[in-house]
CSV table of C-alpha atoms and ligand atoms in Angstrom, one decimal:
chain,number,residue,atom,x,y,z
Q,211,UNK,CA,-2.5,-35.3,-65.4
Q,212,UNK,CA,-2.0,-31.5,-64.2
Q,213,UNK,CA,0.3,-29.7,-66.6
Q,214,UNK,CA,2.8,-26.9,-64.3
Q,215,UNK,CA,5.5,-25.0,-65.3
Q,216,UNK,CA,9.2,-23.9,-63.5
Q,217,UNK,CA,9.6,-19.5,-63.4
Q,218,UNK,CA,13.6,-20.2,-62.8
Q,219,UNK,CA,15.8,-22.9,-62.9
Q,220,UNK,CA,18.2,-22.5,-60.3
Q,221,UNK,CA,18.7,-23.2,-56.8
Q,222,UNK,CA,15.1,-23.9,-55.9
Q,223,UNK,CA,13.8,-23.6,-59.3
Q,224,UNK,CA,16.2,-27.0,-59.9
Q,225,UNK,CA,15.7,-28.6,-57.2
Q,226,UNK,CA,11.3,-28.8,-57.9
Q,227,UNK,CA,12.7,-30.1,-61.0
Q,228,UNK,CA,15.0,-33.0,-59.7
Q,229,UNK,CA,11.6,-33.5,-56.5
Q,230,UNK,CA,9.4,-34.2,-59.7
Q,231,UNK,CA,11.7,-36.9,-61.1
Q,232,UNK,CA,12.5,-38.6,-58.4
Q,233,UNK,CA,9.0,-38.6,-56.5
Q,234,UNK,CA,7.2,-39.3,-59.2
Q,235,UNK,CA,5.0,-42.5,-58.6
Q,236,UNK,CA,4.0,-41.2,-54.5
Q,237,UNK,CA,4.4,-37.6,-55.5
Q,238,UNK,CA,1.8,-38.5,-58.7
Q,239,UNK,CA,-0.9,-40.8,-55.7
Q,240,UNK,CA,-1.0,-37.8,-53.5
Q,241,UNK,CA,-1.4,-35.3,-55.5
Q,242,UNK,CA,-5.0,-38.3,-56.8
Q,243,UNK,CA,-3.3,-37.7,-60.2
Q,244,UNK,CA,-0.1,-36.8,-62.4
Q,245,UNK,CA,2.2,-34.4,-62.6
Q,246,UNK,CA,4.2,-33.7,-65.3
Q,247,UNK,CA,6.5,-30.3,-65.5
Q,248,UNK,CA,5.6,-29.1,-69.3
Q,249,UNK,CA,8.1,-26.0,-69.3
Q,250,UNK,CA,10.8,-24.7,-67.9
Q,251,UNK,CA,11.3,-21.2,-68.0
Q,252,UNK,CA,14.9,-19.1,-67.2
Q,253,UNK,CA,16.8,-16.9,-68.3
Q,254,UNK,CA,19.9,-18.6,-70.0
Q,255,UNK,CA,19.8,-21.7,-71.6
Q,256,UNK,CA,21.1,-25.4,-70.4
Q,257,UNK,CA,22.7,-27.6,-73.1
Q,258,UNK,CA,21.9,-31.1,-72.0
Q,259,UNK,CA,20.5,-30.9,-69.3
Q,260,UNK,CA,16.6,-32.5,-68.6
Q,261,UNK,CA,15.5,-29.8,-69.0
Q,262,UNK,CA,16.5,-29.3,-72.4
Q,263,UNK,CA,13.4,-29.6,-74.4
Q,264,UNK,CA,11.1,-28.6,-72.2
Q,265,UNK,CA,13.0,-24.3,-71.9
Q,266,UNK,CA,11.7,-21.9,-72.7
Q,267,UNK,CA,11.9,-18.2,-72.5
Q,268,UNK,CA,9.3,-16.2,-73.3
Q,269,UNK,CA,6.4,-16.1,-70.3
Q,270,UNK,CA,3.9,-16.1,-72.6
Q,271,UNK,CA,4.1,-19.4,-73.7
Q,272,UNK,CA,3.8,-20.6,-70.7
Q,273,UNK,CA,1.0,-17.6,-70.1
Q,274,UNK,CA,-1.1,-19.0,-73.0
Q,275,UNK,CA,-1.2,-22.6,-72.6
Q,276,UNK,CA,-4.0,-23.9,-71.8
Q,277,UNK,CA,-3.2,-26.9,-70.1
Q,278,UNK,CA,-0.9,-25.0,-67.4
Q,279,UNK,CA,-2.8,-25.4,-64.5
Q,280,UNK,CA,-0.1,-24.7,-62.0
Q,281,UNK,CA,3.1,-21.6,-62.0
Q,282,UNK,CA,5.6,-22.6,-59.6
Q,283,UNK,CA,6.6,-18.9,-59.4
Q,284,UNK,CA,10.8,-19.1,-57.8
Q,285,UNK,CA,12.7,-17.6,-59.9
Q,286,UNK,CA,13.1,-14.3,-56.7
Q,287,UNK,CA,12.8,-10.5,-56.4
Q,288,UNK,CA,10.0,-8.5,-57.1
Q,289,UNK,CA,10.0,-8.4,-60.5
Q,290,UNK,CA,8.9,-9.3,-62.9
Q,291,UNK,CA,8.1,-12.6,-60.5
Q,292,UNK,CA,4.9,-10.7,-59.8
Q,293,UNK,CA,3.9,-8.9,-62.6
Q,294,UNK,CA,4.0,-13.7,-64.4
Q,295,UNK,CA,2.7,-14.1,-60.9
Q,296,UNK,CA,-0.2,-12.0,-61.3
Q,297,UNK,CA,-1.1,-12.6,-65.2
Q,298,UNK,CA,-0.9,-16.3,-63.9
Q,299,UNK,CA,-3.5,-16.1,-61.3
Q,300,UNK,CA,-5.3,-14.2,-62.7
Q,301,UNK,CA,-5.3,-16.2,-66.4
Q,302,UNK,CA,-7.1,-19.2,-63.9
Q,303,UNK,CA,-3.6,-21.4,-63.0
Q,304,UNK,CA,-3.1,-21.3,-59.3
Q,305,UNK,CA,1.1,-19.8,-58.0
Q,306,UNK,CA,3.1,-22.0,-55.6
Q,307,UNK,CA,6.3,-19.7,-54.6
Q,308,UNK,CA,8.9,-19.7,-52.9
Q,309,UNK,CA,9.4,-16.0,-52.9
Q,310,UNK,CA,9.2,-14.1,-50.0
Q,311,UNK,CA,9.6,-11.0,-51.1
Q,312,UNK,CA,7.5,-10.8,-53.5
Q,313,UNK,CA,4.9,-11.9,-51.0
Q,314,UNK,CA,5.3,-9.8,-48.1
Q,315,UNK,CA,4.6,-7.3,-50.8
Q,316,UNK,CA,1.8,-8.7,-52.8
Q,317,UNK,CA,0.9,-11.4,-50.3
Q,318,UNK,CA,-2.5,-9.7,-49.7
Q,319,UNK,CA,-3.9,-8.9,-53.3
Q,320,UNK,CA,-2.1,-12.2,-54.6
Q,321,UNK,CA,-4.7,-14.3,-52.0
Q,322,UNK,CA,-7.3,-12.0,-52.9
Q,323,UNK,CA,-6.8,-12.5,-57.0
Q,324,UNK,CA,-6.5,-16.6,-56.4
Q,325,UNK,CA,-9.6,-16.4,-54.2
Q,326,UNK,CA,-11.7,-14.6,-57.4
Q,327,UNK,CA,-10.2,-16.8,-59.1
Q,328,UNK,CA,-11.4,-19.5,-57.6
Q,329,UNK,CA,-7.6,-21.4,-57.2
Q,330,UNK,CA,-4.6,-21.1,-55.3
Q,331,UNK,CA,-1.7,-18.9,-54.2
Q,332,UNK,CA,0.9,-20.5,-51.9
Q,333,UNK,CA,3.5,-19.6,-50.7
Q,334,UNK,CA,4.8,-23.0,-48.1
Q,335,UNK,CA,8.5,-22.1,-48.6
Q,336,UNK,CA,8.4,-18.8,-48.1
Q,337,UNK,CA,9.0,-18.7,-44.7
Q,338,UNK,CA,11.3,-21.4,-42.8
Q,339,UNK,CA,12.8,-23.3,-46.0
Q,340,UNK,CA,11.6,-27.0,-45.5
Q,341,UNK,CA,9.2,-25.5,-42.1
Q,342,UNK,CA,4.9,-26.0,-42.7
Q,343,UNK,CA,4.8,-23.2,-40.1
Q,344,UNK,CA,2.6,-21.1,-43.0
Q,345,UNK,CA,0.3,-24.7,-43.1
Q,346,UNK,CA,-1.0,-25.1,-39.7
Q,347,UNK,CA,-0.9,-21.2,-39.1
Q,348,UNK,CA,-3.4,-20.8,-41.2
Q,349,UNK,CA,-4.5,-24.7,-40.3
Q,350,UNK,CA,-4.0,-26.3,-37.5
Q,351,UNK,CA,-3.6,-23.3,-34.9
Q,352,UNK,CA,-6.6,-21.3,-35.7
Q,353,UNK,CA,-8.7,-22.5,-32.4
Q,354,UNK,CA,-7.1,-19.9,-30.2
Q,355,UNK,CA,-5.6,-16.5,-30.9
Q,356,UNK,CA,-1.5,-16.0,-31.5
Q,357,UNK,CA,0.6,-13.8,-29.1
Q,358,UNK,CA,4.0,-13.9,-29.8
Q,359,UNK,CA,5.7,-15.9,-32.4
Q,360,UNK,CA,9.5,-15.7,-32.2
Q,361,UNK,CA,12.2,-18.2,-33.6
Q,362,UNK,CA,15.3,-18.1,-36.3
Q,363,UNK,CA,14.1,-17.7,-39.4
Q,364,UNK,CA,17.4,-16.8,-41.9
Q,365,UNK,CA,19.3,-20.3,-42.5
Q,366,UNK,CA,22.4,-18.1,-43.7
Q,367,UNK,CA,22.6,-16.0,-41.2
Q,368,UNK,CA,22.2,-19.1,-38.6
Q,369,UNK,CA,24.9,-21.0,-40.9
Q,370,UNK,CA,27.9,-18.3,-41.1
Q,371,UNK,CA,26.8,-17.8,-37.1
Q,372,UNK,CA,27.4,-21.8,-35.9
Q,373,UNK,CA,30.7,-21.5,-38.0
Q,374,UNK,CA,31.8,-18.9,-36.5
Q,375,UNK,CA,32.0,-20.4,-33.0
Q,376,UNK,CA,31.8,-23.9,-33.7
Q,377,UNK,CA,34.4,-23.8,-36.2
Q,378,UNK,CA,36.7,-20.7,-35.7
Q,379,UNK,CA,35.5,-19.2,-38.9
Q,380,UNK,CA,36.5,-16.3,-40.5
Q,381,UNK,CA,32.6,-14.8,-41.2
Q,382,UNK,CA,33.5,-14.0,-45.0
Q,383,UNK,CA,34.7,-18.0,-45.2
Q,384,UNK,CA,31.3,-18.9,-43.2
Q,385,UNK,CA,29.2,-16.4,-45.8
Q,386,UNK,CA,31.0,-18.5,-49.2
Q,387,UNK,CA,30.4,-21.7,-47.8
Q,388,UNK,CA,26.6,-20.4,-47.3
Q,389,UNK,CA,26.1,-19.0,-50.7
Q,390,UNK,CA,28.1,-21.9,-52.7
Q,391,UNK,CA,25.7,-24.7,-50.5
Q,392,UNK,CA,23.2,-23.1,-52.3
Q,393,UNK,CA,21.8,-21.2,-48.8
Q,394,UNK,CA,21.7,-17.4,-49.4
Q,395,UNK,CA,20.0,-14.6,-51.2
Q,396,UNK,CA,21.4,-13.6,-54.6
Q,397,UNK,CA,22.0,-10.6,-53.1
Q,398,UNK,CA,23.3,-12.0,-49.7
Q,399,UNK,CA,23.3,-8.5,-48.4
Q,400,UNK,CA,19.7,-9.8,-47.7
Q,401,UNK,CA,20.6,-12.5,-45.7
Q,402,UNK,CA,23.3,-10.6,-43.9
Q,403,UNK,CA,21.1,-7.3,-43.0
Q,404,UNK,CA,18.8,-9.8,-41.7
Q,405,UNK,CA,15.7,-8.1,-44.7
Q,406,UNK,CA,15.3,-11.5,-45.4
Q,407,UNK,CA,14.0,-13.0,-41.6
Q,408,UNK,CA,12.2,-8.9,-41.8
Q,409,UNK,CA,10.2,-10.4,-44.5
Q,410,UNK,CA,9.6,-13.8,-43.0
Q,411,UNK,CA,8.5,-12.5,-39.9
Q,412,UNK,CA,5.4,-10.2,-41.6
Q,413,UNK,CA,4.2,-13.4,-43.2
Q,414,UNK,CA,3.9,-15.1,-40.0
Q,415,UNK,CA,2.7,-11.4,-38.7
Q,416,UNK,CA,-0.2,-11.0,-41.0
Q,417,UNK,CA,-1.4,-14.1,-41.1
Q,418,UNK,CA,-1.0,-15.1,-37.4
Q,419,UNK,CA,-2.7,-11.4,-36.1
Q,420,UNK,CA,-5.4,-10.9,-38.8
Q,421,UNK,CA,-4.1,-7.7,-40.8
Q,422,UNK,CA,-1.2,-6.7,-42.7
Q,423,UNK,CA,2.8,-6.1,-41.2
Q,424,UNK,CA,4.2,-3.7,-43.1
Q,425,UNK,CA,7.5,-5.3,-43.4
Q,426,UNK,CA,9.3,-1.9,-43.3
Q,427,UNK,CA,7.8,-0.6,-40.5
Q,428,UNK,CA,9.9,-3.7,-38.7
Q,429,UNK,CA,12.9,-2.2,-36.7
Q,430,UNK,CA,15.7,-4.8,-38.1
Q,431,UNK,CA,19.5,-6.0,-37.4
Q,432,UNK,CA,21.4,-8.2,-38.9
Q,433,UNK,CA,23.9,-9.2,-38.0
Q,434,UNK,CA,26.8,-8.0,-40.3
Q,435,UNK,CA,27.9,-5.9,-36.7
Q,436,UNK,CA,29.0,-9.5,-35.4
Q,437,UNK,CA,32.3,-10.2,-35.0
Q,438,UNK,CA,34.8,-13.0,-34.1
Q,439,UNK,CA,35.4,-10.7,-30.0
Q,440,UNK,CA,31.6,-11.0,-29.5
Q,441,UNK,CA,31.6,-14.2,-30.2
Q,442,UNK,CA,34.5,-15.4,-27.6
Q,443,UNK,CA,32.3,-13.1,-25.1
Q,444,UNK,CA,28.6,-14.4,-25.9
Q,445,UNK,CA,31.3,-18.1,-24.9
Q,446,UNK,CA,32.0,-17.2,-22.4
Q,447,UNK,CA,29.3,-15.5,-20.9
Q,448,UNK,CA,27.3,-19.2,-21.8
Q,449,UNK,CA,25.2,-18.4,-24.7
Q,450,UNK,CA,24.8,-18.0,-28.8
Q,451,UNK,CA,24.9,-14.9,-30.9
Q,452,UNK,CA,21.3,-15.8,-32.9
Q,453,UNK,CA,19.6,-13.9,-35.2
Q,454,UNK,CA,16.0,-13.3,-33.4
Q,455,UNK,CA,13.3,-12.5,-36.0
Q,456,UNK,CA,10.2,-12.1,-33.5
Q,457,UNK,CA,6.8,-10.4,-32.8
Q,458,UNK,CA,4.4,-10.0,-29.8
Q,459,UNK,CA,0.4,-9.4,-29.4
Q,460,UNK,CA,1.0,-7.4,-25.4
Q,461,UNK,CA,-2.4,-5.4,-24.3
Q,462,UNK,CA,-3.8,-5.1,-28.1
Q,463,UNK,CA,-0.2,-3.3,-29.1
Q,464,UNK,CA,1.5,-5.3,-31.4
Q,465,UNK,CA,5.2,-5.4,-31.9
Q,466,UNK,CA,7.9,-6.6,-34.1
Q,467,UNK,CA,11.6,-7.0,-35.1
Q,468,UNK,CA,14.6,-8.6,-36.1
Q,469,UNK,CA,17.9,-8.8,-34.5
Q,470,UNK,CA,21.0,-10.9,-33.1
Q,471,UNK,CA,20.5,-11.6,-29.4
Q,472,UNK,CA,22.7,-13.6,-27.0
Q,473,UNK,CA,20.8,-17.2,-26.6
Q,474,UNK,CA,21.4,-18.7,-22.8
Q,475,UNK,CA,22.7,-22.9,-22.9
Q,476,UNK,CA,18.7,-23.4,-21.7
Q,477,UNK,CA,17.1,-21.9,-23.8
Q,478,UNK,CA,15.5,-24.0,-27.1
Q,479,UNK,CA,17.0,-21.9,-29.7
Q,480,UNK,CA,20.4,-22.5,-28.1
Q,481,UNK,CA,21.4,-25.7,-30.1
Q,482,UNK,CA,19.5,-24.0,-33.8
Q,483,UNK,CA,22.7,-24.6,-35.6
Q,484,UNK,CA,23.8,-24.7,-38.5
Q,485,UNK,CA,21.2,-24.1,-41.5
Q,486,UNK,CA,18.2,-25.3,-39.0
Q,487,UNK,CA,15.5,-22.6,-38.7
Q,488,UNK,CA,13.1,-23.2,-36.0
Q,489,UNK,CA,10.0,-20.8,-35.0
Q,490,UNK,CA,7.8,-20.6,-31.5
Q,491,UNK,CA,4.2,-20.0,-32.3
Q,492,UNK,CA,2.5,-18.9,-29.0
Q,493,UNK,CA,-1.2,-19.0,-27.9
Q,494,UNK,CA,-3.4,-18.3,-25.2
Q,495,UNK,CA,-4.3,-22.0,-25.2
Q,496,UNK,CA,-1.9,-23.3,-26.4
Q,497,UNK,CA,1.1,-22.5,-24.6
Q,498,UNK,CA,3.9,-23.0,-27.0
Q,499,UNK,CA,4.4,-24.8,-30.7
Q,500,UNK,CA,7.8,-25.6,-31.5
Q,501,UNK,CA,8.3,-25.7,-35.4
Q,502,UNK,CA,11.8,-27.3,-36.8
Q,503,UNK,CA,14.2,-28.1,-39.7
Q,504,UNK,CA,16.0,-26.9,-43.0
Q,505,UNK,CA,15.6,-23.4,-43.4
Q,506,UNK,CA,17.1,-23.4,-46.1
Q,507,UNK,CA,18.2,-25.7,-49.0
Q,508,UNK,CA,17.7,-26.7,-52.2
Q,509,UNK,CA,16.1,-30.2,-52.0
Q,510,UNK,CA,14.6,-29.0,-48.6
Q,511,UNK,CA,12.9,-25.9,-50.3
Q,512,UNK,CA,12.2,-28.0,-53.1
Q,513,UNK,CA,9.9,-30.1,-51.2
Q,514,UNK,CA,8.1,-27.3,-49.3
Q,515,UNK,CA,7.1,-25.8,-53.0
Q,516,UNK,CA,6.4,-29.7,-53.7
Q,517,UNK,CA,3.8,-30.0,-51.3
Q,518,UNK,CA,2.7,-26.5,-52.5
Q,519,UNK,CA,2.1,-28.5,-55.9
Q,520,UNK,CA,0.5,-31.7,-54.9
Q,521,UNK,CA,-2.4,-29.6,-52.7
Q,522,UNK,CA,-2.3,-27.0,-55.5
Q,523,UNK,CA,-3.4,-30.0,-58.1
Q,524,UNK,CA,-5.8,-31.4,-55.2
Q,525,UNK,CA,-7.5,-28.6,-55.1
Q,526,UNK,CA,-7.9,-27.1,-59.0
Q,527,UNK,CA,-11.2,-24.9,-58.8
Q,528,UNK,CA,-11.6,-24.4,-54.8
Q,529,UNK,CA,-10.2,-21.7,-52.9
Q,530,UNK,CA,-8.0,-23.1,-49.8
Q,531,UNK,CA,-9.5,-20.2,-47.3
Q,532,UNK,CA,-6.2,-18.0,-47.0
Q,533,UNK,CA,-6.8,-14.8,-44.1
Q,534,UNK,CA,-4.8,-12.1,-45.1
Q,535,UNK,CA,-6.2,-8.5,-44.8
Q,536,UNK,CA,-5.2,-5.8,-46.2
Q,537,UNK,CA,-5.5,-3.5,-43.4
Q,538,UNK,CA,-2.5,-2.3,-41.5
Q,539,UNK,CA,-1.9,-3.9,-38.2
Q,540,UNK,CA,-0.6,-0.3,-36.5
Q,541,UNK,CA,3.6,-1.5,-35.1
Q,542,UNK,CA,4.9,0.2,-32.2
Q,543,UNK,CA,8.0,1.0,-31.4
Q,544,UNK,CA,10.4,-1.1,-29.6
Q,545,UNK,CA,12.0,1.9,-27.3
Q,546,UNK,CA,9.8,0.7,-24.1
Q,547,UNK,CA,11.3,-2.8,-24.4
Q,548,UNK,CA,12.7,-4.4,-22.0
Q,549,UNK,CA,15.7,-6.6,-21.5
Q,550,UNK,CA,19.6,-6.6,-20.9
Q,551,UNK,CA,22.3,-5.3,-23.0
Q,552,UNK,CA,26.0,-6.7,-23.5
Q,553,UNK,CA,28.5,-4.4,-24.4
Q,554,UNK,CA,31.9,-4.3,-25.1
Q,555,UNK,CA,34.5,-1.8,-24.8
Q,556,UNK,CA,37.5,-1.4,-25.6
Q,557,UNK,CA,40.4,0.6,-23.7
Q,558,UNK,CA,41.1,0.6,-20.3
Q,559,UNK,CA,39.3,-0.2,-16.5
Q,560,UNK,CA,39.4,3.8,-16.2
Q,561,UNK,CA,36.5,4.0,-17.8
Q,562,UNK,CA,34.2,1.6,-15.2
Q,563,UNK,CA,34.2,4.4,-13.0
Q,564,UNK,CA,32.0,6.3,-15.3
Q,565,UNK,CA,29.6,2.9,-16.6
Q,566,UNK,CA,29.3,2.5,-13.0
Q,567,UNK,CA,28.0,5.9,-12.3
Q,568,UNK,CA,26.0,6.1,-15.9
Q,569,UNK,CA,24.8,2.5,-15.7
Q,570,UNK,CA,24.0,1.7,-11.8
Q,571,UNK,CA,24.8,-2.0,-10.8
Q,572,UNK,CA,26.7,-4.2,-14.2
Q,573,UNK,CA,28.4,-6.8,-14.4
Q,574,UNK,CA,32.2,-6.8,-15.8
Q,575,UNK,CA,33.3,-9.8,-18.1
Q,576,UNK,CA,36.9,-9.8,-19.9
Q,577,UNK,CA,38.6,-12.9,-22.1
Q,578,UNK,CA,42.3,-13.4,-23.3
Q,579,UNK,CA,41.5,-12.5,-26.4
Q,580,UNK,CA,40.0,-9.1,-25.8
Q,581,UNK,CA,43.5,-7.5,-23.7
Q,582,UNK,CA,42.6,-4.2,-24.1
Q,583,UNK,CA,39.1,-3.9,-24.2
Q,584,UNK,CA,36.4,-5.3,-21.8
Q,585,UNK,CA,32.3,-6.1,-21.8
Q,586,UNK,CA,29.4,-5.2,-19.2
Q,587,UNK,CA,26.4,-7.0,-18.9
Q,588,UNK,CA,24.0,-4.7,-17.7
Q,589,UNK,CA,20.5,-5.0,-15.6
Q,590,UNK,CA,17.3,-5.5,-17.5
Q,591,UNK,CA,16.0,-1.7,-18.9
Q,592,UNK,CA,14.2,-0.5,-21.6
Q,593,UNK,CA,15.7,-0.1,-25.2
Q,594,UNK,CA,15.6,4.2,-25.1
Q,595,UNK,CA,17.2,4.4,-21.4
Q,596,UNK,CA,19.8,2.8,-22.0
Q,597,UNK,CA,20.4,4.2,-26.4
Q,598,UNK,CA,20.3,7.9,-23.8
Q,599,UNK,CA,23.4,6.0,-21.3
Q,600,UNK,CA,25.4,4.6,-24.1
Q,601,UNK,CA,26.2,7.7,-25.7
Q,602,UNK,CA,27.6,8.6,-22.4
Q,603,UNK,CA,30.5,6.1,-22.6
Q,604,UNK,CA,33.8,6.3,-25.0
Q,605,UNK,CA,35.2,3.4,-26.8
Q,606,UNK,CA,31.9,1.0,-27.3
Q,607,UNK,CA,32.9,-1.7,-30.4
Q,608,UNK,CA,29.7,-3.0,-29.6
Q,609,UNK,CA,26.3,-4.1,-27.9
Q,610,UNK,CA,24.4,-7.2,-28.0
Q,611,UNK,CA,20.6,-8.0,-26.0
Q,612,UNK,CA,19.9,-10.5,-24.3
Q,613,UNK,CA,16.9,-13.1,-25.2
R,185,NDP,P1,18.7,-18.2,-58.2
R,185,NDP,O1,19.2,-17.0,-57.5
R,185,NDP,O2,19.1,-20.1,-57.8
R,185,NDP,O3,17.6,-19.0,-58.8
R,185,NDP,C1,16.7,-17.9,-59.7
R,185,NDP,C2,16.9,-18.7,-61.0
R,185,NDP,O4,15.7,-17.6,-61.9
R,185,NDP,C3,17.9,-18.1,-61.8
R,185,NDP,O5,18.4,-19.5,-63.3
R,185,NDP,C4,17.8,-16.5,-62.7
R,185,NDP,O6,18.2,-17.0,-64.3
R,185,NDP,C5,15.8,-17.4,-62.8
R,185,NDP,N1,15.4,-15.5,-64.1
R,185,NDP,C6,15.9,-14.8,-62.5
R,185,NDP,N2,15.0,-13.9,-63.2
R,185,NDP,C7,15.0,-14.9,-64.8
R,185,NDP,C8,13.7,-13.6,-65.1
R,185,NDP,N3,12.8,-12.7,-65.6
R,185,NDP,N4,12.6,-15.0,-66.1
R,185,NDP,C9,13.3,-16.5,-66.0
R,185,NDP,N5,14.3,-16.6,-64.8
R,185,NDP,C10,14.3,-15.7,-64.3
R,185,NDP,O7,17.6,-19.1,-57.1
R,185,NDP,P2,17.1,-19.4,-55.3
R,185,NDP,O8,16.5,-20.5,-56.0
R,185,NDP,O9,18.1,-19.9,-54.9
R,185,NDP,O10,15.4,-18.5,-54.6
R,185,NDP,C11,14.8,-18.2,-55.6
R,185,NDP,C12,14.3,-17.9,-54.7
R,185,NDP,O11,12.9,-18.6,-53.8
R,185,NDP,C13,13.8,-16.5,-54.0
R,185,NDP,O12,12.7,-15.4,-53.9
R,185,NDP,C14,14.9,-16.9,-53.3
R,185,NDP,O13,13.9,-15.3,-51.3
R,185,NDP,C15,13.4,-18.7,-53.0
R,185,NDP,N6,14.1,-19.1,-51.5
R,185,NDP,C16,15.9,-19.7,-51.8
R,185,NDP,C17,15.7,-20.7,-50.6
R,185,NDP,C18,17.2,-21.7,-50.9
R,185,NDP,O14,17.7,-22.3,-50.0
R,185,NDP,N7,18.2,-21.1,-52.0
R,185,NDP,C19,15.3,-21.2,-49.9
R,185,NDP,C20,13.6,-20.5,-49.4
R,185,NDP,C21,13.1,-19.7,-50.8
R,185,NDP,P3,19.5,-16.8,-64.1
R,185,NDP,O15,20.7,-17.1,-63.0
R,185,NDP,O16,20.4,-16.6,-65.1
R,185,NDP,O17,20.0,-15.1,-63.6
R,186,HSE,N1,18.5,-17.2,-47.7
R,186,HSE,C1,17.6,-17.4,-47.0
R,186,HSE,C2,17.9,-17.9,-46.0
R,186,HSE,C3,16.7,-18.9,-48.3
R,186,HSE,O1,19.1,-18.2,-45.7
R,186,HSE,O2,17.4,-18.2,-44.8
R,186,HSE,C4,15.1,-19.6,-47.8
R,186,HSE,O3,14.7,-18.4,-47.3
């Protein structure tokens, strides 16, 4: 019997308890022995709940119990999660976490402690919810240099953009529903402003490229400036707006960014809707490999956490080697990346002369919903060139990159 403790009885934590209770027999079989939840730690009390009798408020109860071999950290945030996780590892307890903020900030150190103690620090649920992507990068895709990772890495924003496009919902209603469904972060700014996707691409890139990608150096834009009108224009252009996270290795240089993009209907990410996430990994010889599934939500995420618990239980005194160096990977700025841009402008057609003279060949687009404005699409230009010229145009209401 392997005793575990769950830190945090919120969306994911309650899902972990539910999944272990519900699938007990098959989980025990696959783990090669029983898994028992000995403690649940939370700030609140849960009178009448299944965990009432095992609920503790003092982390030291868990830390000082030698029977607890695996700690599941699903509280979120950096502190006290970092202190609890580090103490657990130093005490010889393996840790499984869904906390990308913690993993992106302290991943190399925590892996290194786990290695030194011959135990494990596992974090499959920290990227892509239910989607297995960390484990494949660490094991199945190790034969070929990874050149590019690109995908939709945030369920909340993909849900919001989908509801706005398909159901005509207002942004606020879509966000509120995403929160009710348990998709959003405690502070949803992390989802909306792209910080969550940024941490996730940093984790994947660090594992794929072999050096630590500091998420604070990744160019990040969220979806807070995307309006219902942008989505109307996107549809007219035959596109969907998607928050994409990407990292690329090109001629020995590395680029990473998170931003909303216009994705055409023939693109495989166009049909990735709602809370679903999808991640492309591209290798020199393997070409594209795509991972797809629920990117957030109580039970899908809990299943990824519990699968890590099973793995940790199978490797109680054996470290599963994960390469994540603490040496920093230098990122090159995105200013020389070349792409097309969609620009939305308010005002009359008179300003088109100016646009033509500044941008050269562009194509114009109008929609009934924007009688006082119009949009235009540039040819392929660099970010730097585009940003410099855009300053010369009056009445710019927004701009979105084309994928
Ligand atoms: P919740 O806010 O729903 O749950 C966190 C729980 O931890 C709450 O019950 C909270 O208590 C408790 N908690 C917070 N601080 C402490 C503390 N110091 N001691 C004891 N308990 C504490 O978050 P989620 O379950 O949604 O997310 C947990 C983690 O999983 C986050 O890192 C998140 O990013 C990640 N994640 C979430 C996914 C999702 O779909 N929700 C998907 C993938 C990853 P209280 O409410 O009283 O503060
Ligand atoms: N808030 C995150 C999302 C949870 O919406 O993707 C999953 O990491």
